[in-house]
Every structure is written in C-alpha cells, then in structure tokens.
C-alpha positions as YAML, in Angstrom:
chain: A
units: angstrom
residues:
- id: 1
  name: ALA
  ca: [-27.04, 36.91, 34.53]
- id: 2
  name: SER
  ca: [-27.05, 35.73, 38.32]
- id: 3
  name: GLY
  ca: [-30.00, 33.84, 40.05]
- id: 4
  name: ASN
  ca: [-31.64, 30.26, 40.46]
- id: 5
  name: LEU
  ca: [-30.41, 27.92, 38.06]
- id: 6
  name: THR
  ca: [-34.36, 26.93, 37.40]
- id: 7
  name: SER
  ca: [-34.61, 31.00, 36.15]
- id: 8
  name: THR
  ca: [-35.33, 31.36, 32.27]
- id: 9
  name: ASP
  ca: [-34.57, 34.75, 32.56]
- id: 10
  name: ILE
  ca: [-30.92, 34.54, 33.42]
- id: 11
  name: TRP
  ca: [-29.89, 32.31, 30.91]
- id: 12
  name: GLU
  ca: [-28.78, 33.41, 27.07]
- id: 13
  name: TYR
  ca: [-27.87, 30.53, 24.05]
- id: 14
  name: TYR
  ca: [-25.79, 30.55, 21.25]
- id: 15
  name: ASN
  ca: [-27.43, 29.99, 18.19]
- id: 16
  name: GLY
  ca: [-24.69, 29.46, 16.00]
- id: 17
  name: ALA
  ca: [-24.45, 33.69, 15.08]
- id: 18
  name: THR
  ca: [-25.02, 35.50, 18.43]
- id: 19
  name: TRP
  ca: [-26.01, 35.26, 21.74]
- id: 20
  name: VAL
  ca: [-29.90, 35.22, 22.61]
- id: 21
  name: THR
  ca: [-32.14, 35.01, 25.59]
- id: 22
  name: ALA
  ca: [-33.18, 31.90, 26.42]
- id: 23
  name: THR
  ca: [-36.69, 30.56, 26.68]
- id: 24
  name: SER
  ca: [-36.30, 28.01, 29.38]
- id: 25
  name: ALA
  ca: [-33.63, 26.91, 31.78]
- id: 26
  name: PRO
  ca: [-30.99, 24.89, 30.84]
- id: 27
  name: SER
  ca: [-31.07, 20.94, 31.61]
- id: 28
  name: SER
  ca: [-29.24, 17.68, 31.66]
- id: 29
  name: THR
  ca: [-29.52, 17.96, 27.49]
- id: 30
  name: ASN
  ca: [-27.13, 21.39, 27.83]
- id: 31
  name: ASN
  ca: [-23.71, 22.46, 28.23]
- id: 32
  name: ILE
  ca: [-23.86, 24.68, 30.84]
- id: 33
  name: THR
  ca: [-20.91, 27.78, 31.22]
- id: 34
  name: ILE
  ca: [-21.49, 30.35, 34.65]
- id: 35
  name: SER
  ca: [-19.46, 33.33, 33.31]
- id: 36
  name: ALA
  ca: [-17.37, 35.15, 35.30]
- id: 37
  name: GLY
  ca: [-18.86, 37.70, 38.00]
- id: 38
  name: HIS
  ca: [-22.14, 35.71, 38.04]
- id: 39
  name: THR
  ca: [-23.32, 33.38, 41.09]
- id: 40
  name: ILE
  ca: [-25.80, 30.72, 40.01]
- id: 41
  name: ALA
  ca: [-27.67, 28.70, 43.07]
- id: 42
  name: LEU
  ca: [-29.36, 25.33, 42.83]
- id: 43
  name: GLN
  ca: [-32.49, 25.07, 44.04]
- id: 44
  name: GLY
  ca: [-31.80, 21.02, 44.21]
- id: 45
  name: ASN
  ca: [-30.12, 18.29, 42.92]
- id: 46
  name: PHE
  ca: [-28.85, 18.73, 39.27]
- id: 47
  name: THR
  ca: [-27.64, 15.91, 36.57]
- id: 48
  name: VAL
  ca: [-25.05, 16.69, 34.09]
- id: 49
  name: GLY
  ca: [-26.20, 14.90, 31.02]
- id: 50
  name: THR
  ca: [-23.36, 12.15, 29.05]
- id: 51
  name: GLY
  ca: [-21.00, 14.11, 26.91]
- id: 52
  name: LYS
  ca: [-22.38, 17.29, 28.43]
- id: 53
  name: THR
  ca: [-20.41, 19.49, 30.76]
- id: 54
  name: LEU
  ca: [-21.25, 22.35, 33.43]
- id: 55
  name: THR
  ca: [-18.22, 24.66, 33.41]
- id: 56
  name: VAL
  ca: [-18.26, 27.23, 36.13]
- id: 57
  name: ALA
  ca: [-16.25, 30.43, 35.29]
- id: 58
  name: GLY
  ca: [-18.31, 32.19, 37.90]
- id: 59
  name: THR
  ca: [-19.69, 31.16, 41.39]
- id: 60
  name: ILE
  ca: [-21.79, 28.11, 41.82]
- id: 61
  name: ASN
  ca: [-23.84, 27.97, 45.39]
- id: 62
  name: LEU
  ca: [-24.82, 24.37, 45.69]
- id: 63
  name: ALA
  ca: [-27.11, 25.06, 48.45]
- id: 64
  name: GLY
  ca: [-26.86, 21.73, 49.62]
- id: 65
  name: ASN
  ca: [-27.50, 19.71, 46.59]
- id: 66
  name: VAL
  ca: [-25.54, 17.81, 44.78]
- id: 67
  name: ILE
  ca: [-24.37, 17.61, 40.91]
- id: 68
  name: SER
  ca: [-24.21, 14.18, 39.41]
- id: 69
  name: GLY
  ca: [-24.69, 12.22, 36.13]
- id: 70
  name: GLY
  ca: [-22.45, 11.01, 32.84]
- id: 71
  name: GLY
  ca: [-21.19, 14.02, 32.31]
- id: 72
  name: SER
  ca: [-18.85, 16.55, 33.38]
- id: 73
  name: PHE
  ca: [-18.34, 19.21, 35.82]
- id: 74
  name: VAL
  ca: [-15.52, 22.10, 35.52]
- id: 75
  name: LEU
  ca: [-14.56, 24.80, 38.36]
- id: 76
  name: ASN
  ca: [-12.15, 26.96, 36.20]
- id: 77
  name: SER
  ca: [-9.18, 28.88, 37.92]
- id: 78
  name: ALA
  ca: [-10.51, 31.86, 40.45]
- id: 79
  name: ALA
  ca: [-14.25, 30.34, 40.31]
- id: 80
  name: SER
  ca: [-16.05, 30.01, 43.32]
- id: 81
  name: LEU
  ca: [-18.05, 26.77, 44.83]
- id: 82
  name: LYS
  ca: [-19.88, 26.81, 47.78]
- id: 83
  name: LEU
  ca: [-21.10, 23.74, 49.49]
- id: 84
  name: GLY
  ca: [-24.32, 24.86, 51.78]
- id: 85
  name: ASN
  ca: [-24.69, 21.56, 53.65]
- id: 86
  name: ASN
  ca: [-22.90, 19.28, 52.00]
- id: 87
  name: VAL
  ca: [-21.01, 17.32, 54.10]
- id: 88
  name: SER
  ca: [-17.45, 17.61, 51.45]
- id: 89
  name: ILE
  ca: [-16.98, 18.37, 47.67]
- id: 90
  name: ALA
  ca: [-16.81, 14.71, 46.54]
- id: 91
  name: ALA
  ca: [-20.17, 13.86, 47.95]
- id: 92
  name: ALA
  ca: [-21.76, 17.35, 46.34]
- id: 93
  name: ILE
  ca: [-19.76, 16.76, 43.03]
- id: 94
  name: THR
  ca: [-20.62, 13.08, 41.76]
- id: 95
  name: THR
  ca: [-20.10, 13.43, 38.36]
- id: 96
  name: THR
  ca: [-18.17, 10.71, 36.07]
- id: 97
  name: THR
  ca: [-15.65, 13.45, 35.31]
- id: 98
  name: SER
  ca: [-14.80, 16.71, 37.68]
- id: 99
  name: THR
  ca: [-11.83, 18.83, 36.81]
- id: 100
  name: LEU
  ca: [-11.74, 21.30, 40.16]
- id: 101
  name: ASN
  ca: [-8.99, 23.65, 39.82]
- id: 102
  name: ALA
  ca: [-6.28, 24.03, 42.49]
- id: 103
  name: ALA
  ca: [-6.68, 27.51, 42.56]
- id: 104
  name: ALA
  ca: [-10.24, 27.73, 42.51]
- id: 105
  name: ASN
  ca: [-11.85, 29.25, 45.89]
- id: 106
  name: TYR
  ca: [-13.79, 26.54, 48.04]
- id: 107
  name: PHE
  ca: [-16.46, 27.92, 50.06]
- id: 108
  name: TYR
  ca: [-17.32, 25.79, 53.17]
- id: 109
  name: ASP
  ca: [-20.40, 27.45, 54.65]
- id: 110
  name: GLY
  ca: [-22.90, 24.88, 56.00]
- id: 111
  name: THR
  ca: [-24.35, 24.19, 58.95]
- id: 112
  name: VAL
  ca: [-23.79, 20.44, 59.05]
- id: 113
  name: ALA
  ca: [-20.13, 19.01, 59.60]
- id: 114
  name: GLN
  ca: [-17.88, 18.96, 56.86]
- id: 115
  name: HIS
  ca: [-14.68, 17.42, 55.94]
- id: 116
  name: THR
  ca: [-12.19, 18.33, 53.23]
- id: 117
  name: GLY
  ca: [-12.67, 15.23, 50.79]
- id: 118
  name: GLY
  ca: [-12.45, 16.21, 46.94]
- id: 119
  name: LEU
  ca: [-10.21, 19.06, 47.80]
- id: 120
  name: PRO
  ca: [-8.71, 19.52, 44.48]
- id: 121
  name: ALA
  ca: [-4.92, 18.40, 43.38]
- id: 122
  name: SER
  ca: [-5.44, 15.46, 46.14]
- id: 123
  name: THR
  ca: [-2.75, 12.80, 46.77]
- id: 124
  name: VAL
  ca: [-3.51, 9.67, 48.32]
- id: 125
  name: SER
  ca: [-0.96, 7.61, 49.79]
- id: 126
  name: THR
  ca: [-1.25, 4.32, 52.15]
- id: 127
  name: SER
  ca: [-0.15, 3.34, 55.61]
- id: 128
  name: THR
  ca: [1.82, 0.09, 55.45]
- id: 129
  name: ALA
  ca: [1.56, 0.33, 58.91]
- id: 130
  name: ASN
  ca: [-1.94, 0.54, 59.44]
- id: 131
  name: GLY
  ca: [-3.98, 0.49, 56.53]
- id: 132
  name: SER
  ca: [-4.85, 3.94, 56.80]
- id: 133
  name: GLN
  ca: [-5.54, 6.49, 53.67]
- id: 134
  name: ASN
  ca: [-3.65, 10.05, 54.67]
- id: 135
  name: TYR
  ca: [-4.46, 13.37, 51.69]
- id: 136
  name: THR
  ca: [-2.61, 15.46, 50.76]
- id: 137
  name: THR
  ca: [-3.49, 18.78, 48.97]
- id: 138
  name: THR
  ca: [-1.67, 21.82, 47.28]
- id: 139
  name: LEU
  ca: [-3.88, 25.20, 46.14]
- id: 140
  name: THR
  ca: [-3.09, 28.29, 45.12]
- id: 141
  name: GLY
  ca: [-6.98, 29.30, 45.95]
- id: 142
  name: ASN
  ca: [-8.39, 29.50, 48.58]
- id: 143
  name: ILE
  ca: [-10.79, 27.97, 51.04]
- id: 144
  name: THR
  ca: [-13.23, 29.89, 53.64]
- id: 145
  name: VAL
  ca: [-14.53, 28.02, 56.49]
- id: 146
  name: SER
  ca: [-17.79, 29.72, 58.20]
- id: 147
  name: ASN
  ca: [-19.56, 26.44, 59.17]
- id: 148
  name: PRO
  ca: [-20.46, 26.71, 63.32]
- id: 149
  name: GLU
  ca: [-20.44, 22.63, 62.73]
- id: 150
  name: GLY
  ca: [-17.07, 22.83, 62.12]
- id: 151
  name: VAL
  ca: [-14.89, 21.30, 58.64]
- id: 152
  name: THR
  ca: [-12.28, 18.90, 59.32]
- id: 153
  name: MET
  ca: [-9.35, 18.69, 57.69]
- id: 154
  name: ASN
  ca: [-8.91, 14.45, 56.45]
- id: 155
  name: GLN
  ca: [-6.08, 15.73, 54.74]
- id: 156
  name: SER
  ca: [-3.02, 17.80, 54.68]
- id: 157
  name: ILE
  ca: [-3.89, 21.36, 52.91]
- id: 158
  name: LYS
  ca: [-0.46, 23.61, 51.81]
- id: 159
  name: LEU
  ca: [-1.90, 26.71, 50.31]
- id: 160
  name: ASN
  ca: [1.09, 28.44, 47.91]
- id: 161
  name: THR
  ca: [0.68, 32.16, 47.42]
- id: 162
  name: PRO
  ca: [-1.71, 33.51, 46.60]
- id: 163
  name: GLY
  ca: [-4.27, 31.23, 48.07]
- id: 164
  name: THR
  ca: [-4.96, 31.64, 51.71]
- id: 165
  name: LEU
  ca: [-7.47, 29.85, 54.60]
- id: 166
  name: THR
  ca: [-9.90, 32.23, 56.28]
- id: 167
  name: VAL
  ca: [-11.95, 30.69, 59.26]
- id: 168
  name: LYS
  ca: [-15.01, 33.10, 59.78]
- id: 169
  name: SER
  ca: [-15.51, 34.00, 63.03]
- id: 170
  name: THR
  ca: [-19.01, 32.34, 62.40]
- id: 171
  name: GLY
  ca: [-16.64, 28.86, 61.66]
- id: 172
  name: LYS
  ca: [-14.86, 26.42, 63.15]
- id: 173
  name: LEU
  ca: [-12.31, 24.22, 61.55]
- id: 174
  name: LEU
  ca: [-11.25, 21.06, 63.00]
- id: 175
  name: PHE
  ca: [-7.51, 19.44, 62.56]
- id: 176
  name: GLY
  ca: [-8.67, 16.23, 63.02]
- id: 177
  name: ASP
  ca: [-6.57, 15.75, 66.19]
- id: 178
  name: GLY
  ca: [-9.00, 17.31, 68.40]
- id: 179
  name: ASN
  ca: [-7.08, 21.05, 67.77]
- id: 180
  name: VAL
  ca: [-9.82, 23.29, 67.05]
- id: 181
  name: ALA
  ca: [-9.12, 26.83, 65.13]
- id: 182
  name: SER
  ca: [-12.57, 29.30, 66.22]
- id: 183
  name: GLY
  ca: [-13.70, 32.25, 68.18]
- id: 184
  name: THR
  ca: [-10.86, 34.98, 68.37]
- id: 185
  name: ILE
  ca: [-8.47, 33.02, 66.28]
- id: 186
  name: ALA
  ca: [-11.07, 32.01, 63.40]
- id: 187
  name: SER
  ca: [-11.66, 35.86, 62.45]
- id: 188
  name: ASN
  ca: [-7.90, 35.89, 60.76]
- id: 189
  name: THR
  ca: [-6.66, 35.11, 57.87]
- id: 190
  name: TYR
  ca: [-4.17, 32.28, 57.65]
...
C-alpha cells in the first residue's frame, strides 16, 4: 500500500508464517521494507535504530525530512528517492550505513537550492594544486530535476544506458561553472 509513513492502515508485518495487518506504524525498532510499486511519504524526520534497516524497493518521498540513526538505509535498483526540500542526498540520509544503488532514480524536487552531493558510486579526488575536492559519479539510474531554485552539479555525472537526466520545464540545472539548463532546453531529456 502507499501513503504516509505514520499511517497504521498501510503496513503489514510477517509473524513467522504469514503477512498480517499491522496495528501500528513502524518505528525505529523495526526493519522496514517499502515494496516495489508502493510510495511512502515522510511527515517528519525518521530514525532507523541501531541494527535495523529501512529498505526501499518502491518510492520514498522524504518531503524535506531526514532519515538518520545508527541503522542502515538501502535504496535498491529501480527504486526512487524524492528529496523534497533537502539540500542534498548527503544531508537527507545520515544513517550510519547507507547503500544507494547507482541504478535507482533520484528526484531533486524541492523549492530550495540543492546540489548533487551524496549520489551513489561517487569517487573523490583532491587537487594537489589547490586542495579542492572533485566528485565523479557514474549512474545507470535516472536523475530528474524539477526544482525552480536550481540543482548545482558539484560533481561530474556520467549516465550510462539506460539512465537519463531529465530537467523539467519547472527546473533549473546549474553546472557549477555558471552555465544553466532551464527554460526551453529544460523540457528535454539528456
């Protein structure tokens, strides 16, 4: 089922023999899986407890909230992460362990300035000339930008087939060098 994380009527749990309707929404003491085809929206920050895992095979809409804690966050291949008003994935997912699949889908859909920090498969190199850090990411998933305030690429991003970069007509992609993709160009898929 789809809905808000805190809704009790959309969750089930496995009792060792079968799936049964949950009597309460999951908490930091539970392992949680959002199944493929389902969308869950956060209505507040969520903590994943130590030794517990939040696994997304469907869609999670952070709606500007943060997932934190001593546990793990896993975004599977073909799953979707919608940031809302988080400035970056790195700021939105702060669990002790996070596994972000390069073949997942990433939506920069906020109304605050955002950047690409925290995308999966990032490699960091430090310039010997000035000490600046350069990030490079290779994805086979998709990135969608619909943020009117703009998303700044603070790393080189290579999209392998079948991945796409889509800048919606409402979005703006800033390349870090002052160049912008928006307006007429933005409705295309690159």
